[in-house]
PDB file of C-alpha atoms and ligand atoms in Angstrom:
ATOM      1  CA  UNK A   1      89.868  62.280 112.111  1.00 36.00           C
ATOM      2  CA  UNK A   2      91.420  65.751 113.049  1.00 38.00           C
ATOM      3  CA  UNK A   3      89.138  68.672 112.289  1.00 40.00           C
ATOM      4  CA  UNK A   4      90.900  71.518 111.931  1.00 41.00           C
ATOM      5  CA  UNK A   5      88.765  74.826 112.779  1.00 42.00           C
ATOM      6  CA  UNK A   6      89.238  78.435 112.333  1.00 41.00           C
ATOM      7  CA  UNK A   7      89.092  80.580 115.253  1.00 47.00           C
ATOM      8  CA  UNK A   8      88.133  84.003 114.754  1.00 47.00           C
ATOM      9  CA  UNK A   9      88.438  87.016 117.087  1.00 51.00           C
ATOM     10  CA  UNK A  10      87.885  90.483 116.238  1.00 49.00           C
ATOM     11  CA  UNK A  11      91.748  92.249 116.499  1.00 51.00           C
ATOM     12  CA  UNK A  12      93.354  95.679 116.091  1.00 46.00           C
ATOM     13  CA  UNK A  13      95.118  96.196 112.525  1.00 45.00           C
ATOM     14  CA  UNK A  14      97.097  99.809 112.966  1.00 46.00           C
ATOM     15  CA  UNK A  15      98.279 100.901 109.665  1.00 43.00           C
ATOM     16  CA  UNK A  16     102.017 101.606 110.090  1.00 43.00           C
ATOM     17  CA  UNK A  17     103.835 104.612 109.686  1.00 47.00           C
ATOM     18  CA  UNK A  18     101.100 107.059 110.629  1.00 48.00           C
ATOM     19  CA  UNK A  19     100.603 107.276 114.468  1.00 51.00           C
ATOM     20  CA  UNK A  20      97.057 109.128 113.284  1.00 52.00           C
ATOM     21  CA  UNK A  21      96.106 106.190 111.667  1.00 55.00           C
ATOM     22  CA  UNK A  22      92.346 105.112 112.516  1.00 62.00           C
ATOM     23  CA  UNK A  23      92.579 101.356 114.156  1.00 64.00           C
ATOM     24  CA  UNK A  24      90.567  98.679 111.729  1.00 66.00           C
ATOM     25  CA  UNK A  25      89.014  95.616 113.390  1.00 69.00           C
ATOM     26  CA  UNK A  26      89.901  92.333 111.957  1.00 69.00           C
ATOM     27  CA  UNK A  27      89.056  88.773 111.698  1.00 72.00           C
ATOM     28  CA  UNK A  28      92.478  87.030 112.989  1.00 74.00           C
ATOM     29  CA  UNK A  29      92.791  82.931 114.542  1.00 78.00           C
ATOM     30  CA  UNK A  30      93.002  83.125 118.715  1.00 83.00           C
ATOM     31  CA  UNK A  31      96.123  82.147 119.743  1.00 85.00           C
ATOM     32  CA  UNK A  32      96.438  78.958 121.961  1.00 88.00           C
ATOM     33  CA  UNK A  33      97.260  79.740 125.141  1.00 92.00           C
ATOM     34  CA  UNK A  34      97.384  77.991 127.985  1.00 95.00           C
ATOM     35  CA  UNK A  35      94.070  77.694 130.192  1.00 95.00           C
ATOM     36  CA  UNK A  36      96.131  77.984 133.520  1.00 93.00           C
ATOM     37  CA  UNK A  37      97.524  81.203 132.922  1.00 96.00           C
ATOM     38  CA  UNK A  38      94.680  83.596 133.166  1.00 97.00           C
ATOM     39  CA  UNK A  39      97.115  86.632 132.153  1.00 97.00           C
ATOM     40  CA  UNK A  40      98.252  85.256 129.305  1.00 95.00           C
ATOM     41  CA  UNK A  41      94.799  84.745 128.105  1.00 95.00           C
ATOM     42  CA  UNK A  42      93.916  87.903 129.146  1.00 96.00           C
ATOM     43  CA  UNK A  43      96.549  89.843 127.160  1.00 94.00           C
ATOM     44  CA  UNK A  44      96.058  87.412 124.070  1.00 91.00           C
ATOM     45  CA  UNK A  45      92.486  87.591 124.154  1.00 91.00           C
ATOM     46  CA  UNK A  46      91.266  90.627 126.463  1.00 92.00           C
ATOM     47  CA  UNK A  47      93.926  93.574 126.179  1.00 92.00           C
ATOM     48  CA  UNK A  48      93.019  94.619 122.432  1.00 87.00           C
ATOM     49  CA  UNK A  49      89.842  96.223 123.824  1.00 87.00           C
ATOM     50  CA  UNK A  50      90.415  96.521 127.047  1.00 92.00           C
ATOM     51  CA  UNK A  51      93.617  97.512 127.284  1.00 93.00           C
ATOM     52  CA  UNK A  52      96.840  95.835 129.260  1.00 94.00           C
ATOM     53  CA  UNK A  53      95.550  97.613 132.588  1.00 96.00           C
ATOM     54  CA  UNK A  54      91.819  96.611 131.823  1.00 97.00           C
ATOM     55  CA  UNK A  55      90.645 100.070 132.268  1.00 96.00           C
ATOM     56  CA  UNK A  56      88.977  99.790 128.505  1.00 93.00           C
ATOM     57  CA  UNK A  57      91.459 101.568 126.728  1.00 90.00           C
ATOM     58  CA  UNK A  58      92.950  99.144 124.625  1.00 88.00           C
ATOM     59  CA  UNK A  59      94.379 100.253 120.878  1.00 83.00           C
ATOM     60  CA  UNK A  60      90.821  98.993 119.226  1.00 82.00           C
ATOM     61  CA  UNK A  61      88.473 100.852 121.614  1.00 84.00           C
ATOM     62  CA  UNK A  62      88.458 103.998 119.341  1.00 82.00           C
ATOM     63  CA  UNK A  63      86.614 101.047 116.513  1.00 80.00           C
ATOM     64  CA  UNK A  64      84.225  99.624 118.334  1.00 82.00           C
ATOM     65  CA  UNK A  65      80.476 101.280 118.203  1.00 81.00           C
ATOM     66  CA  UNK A  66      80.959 100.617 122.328  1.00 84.00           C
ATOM     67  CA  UNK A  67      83.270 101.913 125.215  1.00 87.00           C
ATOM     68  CA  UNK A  68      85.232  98.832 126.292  1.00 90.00           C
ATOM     69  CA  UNK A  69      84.303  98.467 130.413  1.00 93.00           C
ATOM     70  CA  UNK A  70      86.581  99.796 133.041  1.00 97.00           C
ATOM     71  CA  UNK A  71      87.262  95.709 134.253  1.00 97.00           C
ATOM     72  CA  UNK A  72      88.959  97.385 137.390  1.00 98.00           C
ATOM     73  CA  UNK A  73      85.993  98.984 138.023  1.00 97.00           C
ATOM     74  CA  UNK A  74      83.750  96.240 137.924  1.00 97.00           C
ATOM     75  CA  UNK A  75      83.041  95.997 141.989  1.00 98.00           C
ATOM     76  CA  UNK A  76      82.437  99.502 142.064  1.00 97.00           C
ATOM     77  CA  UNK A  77      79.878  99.544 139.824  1.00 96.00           C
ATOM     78  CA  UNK A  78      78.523  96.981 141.998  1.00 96.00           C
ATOM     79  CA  UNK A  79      78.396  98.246 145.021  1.00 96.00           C
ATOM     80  CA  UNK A  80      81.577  97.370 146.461  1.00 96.00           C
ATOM     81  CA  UNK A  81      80.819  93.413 145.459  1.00 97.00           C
ATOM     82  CA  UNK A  82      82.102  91.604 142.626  1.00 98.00           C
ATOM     83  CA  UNK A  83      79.505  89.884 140.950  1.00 96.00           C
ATOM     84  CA  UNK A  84      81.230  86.388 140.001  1.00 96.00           C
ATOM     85  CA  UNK A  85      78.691  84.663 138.234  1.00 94.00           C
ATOM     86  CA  UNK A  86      77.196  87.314 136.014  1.00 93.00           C
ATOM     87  CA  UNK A  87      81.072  88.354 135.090  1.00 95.00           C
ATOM     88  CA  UNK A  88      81.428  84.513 133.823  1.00 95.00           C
ATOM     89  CA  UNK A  89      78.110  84.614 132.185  1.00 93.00           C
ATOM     90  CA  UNK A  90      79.114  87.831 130.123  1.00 93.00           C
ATOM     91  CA  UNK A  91      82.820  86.558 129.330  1.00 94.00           C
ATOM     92  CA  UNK A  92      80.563  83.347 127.991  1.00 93.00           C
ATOM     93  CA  UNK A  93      78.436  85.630 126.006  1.00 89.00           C
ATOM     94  CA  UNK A  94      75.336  83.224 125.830  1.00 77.00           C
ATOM     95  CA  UNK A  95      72.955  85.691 128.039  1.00 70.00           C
ATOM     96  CA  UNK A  96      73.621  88.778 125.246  1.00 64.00           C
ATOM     97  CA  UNK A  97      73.296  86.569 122.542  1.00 57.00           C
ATOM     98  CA  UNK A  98      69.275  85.563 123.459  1.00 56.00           C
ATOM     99  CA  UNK A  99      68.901  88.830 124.792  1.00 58.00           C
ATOM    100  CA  UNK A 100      69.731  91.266 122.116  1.00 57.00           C
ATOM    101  CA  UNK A 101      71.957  88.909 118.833  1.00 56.00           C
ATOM    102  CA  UNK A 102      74.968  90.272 119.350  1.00 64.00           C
ATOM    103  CA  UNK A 103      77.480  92.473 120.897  1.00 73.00           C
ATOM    104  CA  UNK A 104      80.712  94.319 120.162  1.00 78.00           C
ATOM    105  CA  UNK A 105      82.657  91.904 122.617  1.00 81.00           C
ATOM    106  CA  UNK A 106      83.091  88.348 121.114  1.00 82.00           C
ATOM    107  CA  UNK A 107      81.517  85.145 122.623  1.00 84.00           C
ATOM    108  CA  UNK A 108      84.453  83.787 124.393  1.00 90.00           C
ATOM    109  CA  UNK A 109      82.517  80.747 125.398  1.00 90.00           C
ATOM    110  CA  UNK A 110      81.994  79.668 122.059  1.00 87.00           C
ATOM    111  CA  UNK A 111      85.633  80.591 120.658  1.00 88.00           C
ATOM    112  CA  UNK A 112      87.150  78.536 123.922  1.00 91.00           C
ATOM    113  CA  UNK A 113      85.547  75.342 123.147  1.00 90.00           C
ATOM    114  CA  UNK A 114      86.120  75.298 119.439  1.00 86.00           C
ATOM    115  CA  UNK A 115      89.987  75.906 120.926  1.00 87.00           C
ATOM    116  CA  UNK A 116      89.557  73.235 123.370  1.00 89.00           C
ATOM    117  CA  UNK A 117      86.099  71.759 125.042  1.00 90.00           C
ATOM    118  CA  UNK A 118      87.667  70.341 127.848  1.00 94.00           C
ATOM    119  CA  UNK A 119      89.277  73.910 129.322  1.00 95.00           C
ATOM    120  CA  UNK A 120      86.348  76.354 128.071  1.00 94.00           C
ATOM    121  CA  UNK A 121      84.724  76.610 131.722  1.00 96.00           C
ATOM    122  CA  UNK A 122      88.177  76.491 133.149  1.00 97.00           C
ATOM    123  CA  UNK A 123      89.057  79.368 131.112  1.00 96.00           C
ATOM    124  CA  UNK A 124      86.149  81.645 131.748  1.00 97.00           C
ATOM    125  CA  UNK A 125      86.317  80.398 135.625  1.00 97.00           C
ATOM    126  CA  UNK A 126      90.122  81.444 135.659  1.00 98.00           C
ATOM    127  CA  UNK A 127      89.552  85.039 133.615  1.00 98.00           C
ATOM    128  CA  UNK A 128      86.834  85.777 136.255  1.00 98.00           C
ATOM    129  CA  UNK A 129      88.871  85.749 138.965  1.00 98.00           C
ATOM    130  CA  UNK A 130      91.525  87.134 137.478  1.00 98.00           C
ATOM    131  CA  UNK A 131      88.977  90.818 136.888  1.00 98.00           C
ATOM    132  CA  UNK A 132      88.806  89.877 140.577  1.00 98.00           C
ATOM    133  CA  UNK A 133      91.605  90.467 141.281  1.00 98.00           C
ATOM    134  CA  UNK A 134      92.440  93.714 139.452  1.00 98.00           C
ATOM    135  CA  UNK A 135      89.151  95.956 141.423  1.00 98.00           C
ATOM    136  CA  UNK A 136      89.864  99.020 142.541  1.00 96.00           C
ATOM    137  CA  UNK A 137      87.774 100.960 145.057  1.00 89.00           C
TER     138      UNK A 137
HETATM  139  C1  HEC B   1      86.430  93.382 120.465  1.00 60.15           C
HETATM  140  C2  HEC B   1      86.590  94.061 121.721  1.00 60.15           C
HETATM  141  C3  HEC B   1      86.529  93.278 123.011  1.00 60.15           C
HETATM  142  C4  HEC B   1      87.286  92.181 123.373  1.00 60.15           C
HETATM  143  C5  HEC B   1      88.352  91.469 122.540  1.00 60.15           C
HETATM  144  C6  HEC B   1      86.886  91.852 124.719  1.00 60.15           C
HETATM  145  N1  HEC B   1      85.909  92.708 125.154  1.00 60.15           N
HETATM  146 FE1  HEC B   1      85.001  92.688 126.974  1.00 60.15          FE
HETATM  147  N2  HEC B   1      83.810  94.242 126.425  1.00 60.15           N
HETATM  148  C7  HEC B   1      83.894  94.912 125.211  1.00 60.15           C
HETATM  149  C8  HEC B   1      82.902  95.974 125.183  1.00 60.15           C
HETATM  150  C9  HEC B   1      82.671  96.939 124.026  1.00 60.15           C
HETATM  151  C10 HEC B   1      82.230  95.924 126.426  1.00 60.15           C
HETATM  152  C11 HEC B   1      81.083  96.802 126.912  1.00 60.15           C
HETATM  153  C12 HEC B   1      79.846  96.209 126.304  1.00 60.15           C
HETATM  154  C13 HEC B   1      78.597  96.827 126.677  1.00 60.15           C
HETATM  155  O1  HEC B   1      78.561  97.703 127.549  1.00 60.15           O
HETATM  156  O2  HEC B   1      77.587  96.390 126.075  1.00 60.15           O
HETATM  157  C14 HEC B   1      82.818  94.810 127.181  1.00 60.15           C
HETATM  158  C15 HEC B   1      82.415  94.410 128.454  1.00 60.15           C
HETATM  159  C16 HEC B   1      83.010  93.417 129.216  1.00 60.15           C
HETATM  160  C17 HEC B   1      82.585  92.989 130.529  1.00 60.15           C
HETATM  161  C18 HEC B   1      81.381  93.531 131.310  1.00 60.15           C
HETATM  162  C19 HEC B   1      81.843  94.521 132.354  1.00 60.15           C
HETATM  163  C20 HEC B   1      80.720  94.975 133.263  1.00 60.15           C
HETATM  164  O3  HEC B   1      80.968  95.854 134.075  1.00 60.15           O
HETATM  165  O4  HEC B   1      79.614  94.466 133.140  1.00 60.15           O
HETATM  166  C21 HEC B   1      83.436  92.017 130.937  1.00 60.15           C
HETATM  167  C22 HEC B   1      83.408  91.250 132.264  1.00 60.15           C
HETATM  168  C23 HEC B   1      84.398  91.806 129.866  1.00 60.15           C
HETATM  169  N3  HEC B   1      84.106  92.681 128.835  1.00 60.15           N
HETATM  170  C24 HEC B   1      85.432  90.911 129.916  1.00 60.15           C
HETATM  171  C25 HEC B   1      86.250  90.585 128.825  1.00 60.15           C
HETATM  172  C26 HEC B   1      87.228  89.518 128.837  1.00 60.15           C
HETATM  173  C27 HEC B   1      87.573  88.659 130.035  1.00 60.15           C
HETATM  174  C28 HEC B   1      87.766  89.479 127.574  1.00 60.15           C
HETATM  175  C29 HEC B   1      88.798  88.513 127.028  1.00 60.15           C
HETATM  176  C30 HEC B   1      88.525  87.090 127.175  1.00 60.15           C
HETATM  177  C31 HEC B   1      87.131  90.531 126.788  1.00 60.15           C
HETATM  178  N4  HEC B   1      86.225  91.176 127.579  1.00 60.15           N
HETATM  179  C32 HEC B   1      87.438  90.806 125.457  1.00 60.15           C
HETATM  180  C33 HEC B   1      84.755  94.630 124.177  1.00 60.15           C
HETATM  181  C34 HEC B   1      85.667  93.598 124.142  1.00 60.15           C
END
């Protein structure tokens, strides 16, 4: 039997015609994408609150209660070392969610396995190293 499941994600909703128009978050299904193709998923999924350039400016930043994070800047803020596995752990979003409930960023590890179980880890693997590549000094 095929269960069919809803995917929800919060996205940007700019009502048109006024360019002063405050952004609304909304409920919206995740596009499939394709788990090899880390910017795909990373405009698709990423870009709305982070912006294209992943310096946290993306068109729903001004919504959320939360800054977006500078994903260039990641490194930086690290001392000069990008930390892989907490970066995966916070794209997964199980850490936050025993820590404190929730969060303004989604649970991507939980949205990527009701899109497909077999790719989830491959996804988060393949966005981490995508941030990688994108620090700036
Ligand atoms: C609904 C808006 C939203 C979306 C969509 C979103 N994020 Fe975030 N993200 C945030 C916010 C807000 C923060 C900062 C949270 C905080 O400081 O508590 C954040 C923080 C992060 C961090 C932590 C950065 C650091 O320096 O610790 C990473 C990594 C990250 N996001 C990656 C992603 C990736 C990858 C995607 C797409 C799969 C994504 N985000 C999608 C809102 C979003």
């Amino acid at each position: 039997m095929l269960k069919r499941c809803v995917l929800a994600l919060a996205v940007i909703a700019v009502s048109a015609g006024s360019a002063l128009a405050q952004p609304r978050i909304e409920k919206a299904p995740i596009p499939r994408t394709n788990a090899s193709e880390p910017k795909q998923m990373f405009d698709s999924y990423c870009a709305v609150c982070h912006g294209k350039e992943a310096k946290g400016n993306g068109p729903a930043a001004t919504a959320l209660a939360k800054v977006p994070a500078d994903l260039t800047r990641i490194s930086a803020r690290n001392g000069g070392k990008f930390p892989d596995v907490r970066v995966r752990r916070y794209i997964e979003g199980l850490d936050e969610v025993a820590a404190h409930g929730s969060r303004d960023m989604p649970m991507w590890g939980r949205l990527f396995n009701d899109l497909d179980r077999d790719t989830a880890q491959i996804r988060i693997a393949a966005l981490a190293e995508y941030l990688k590549g994108l620090q700036q000094p």
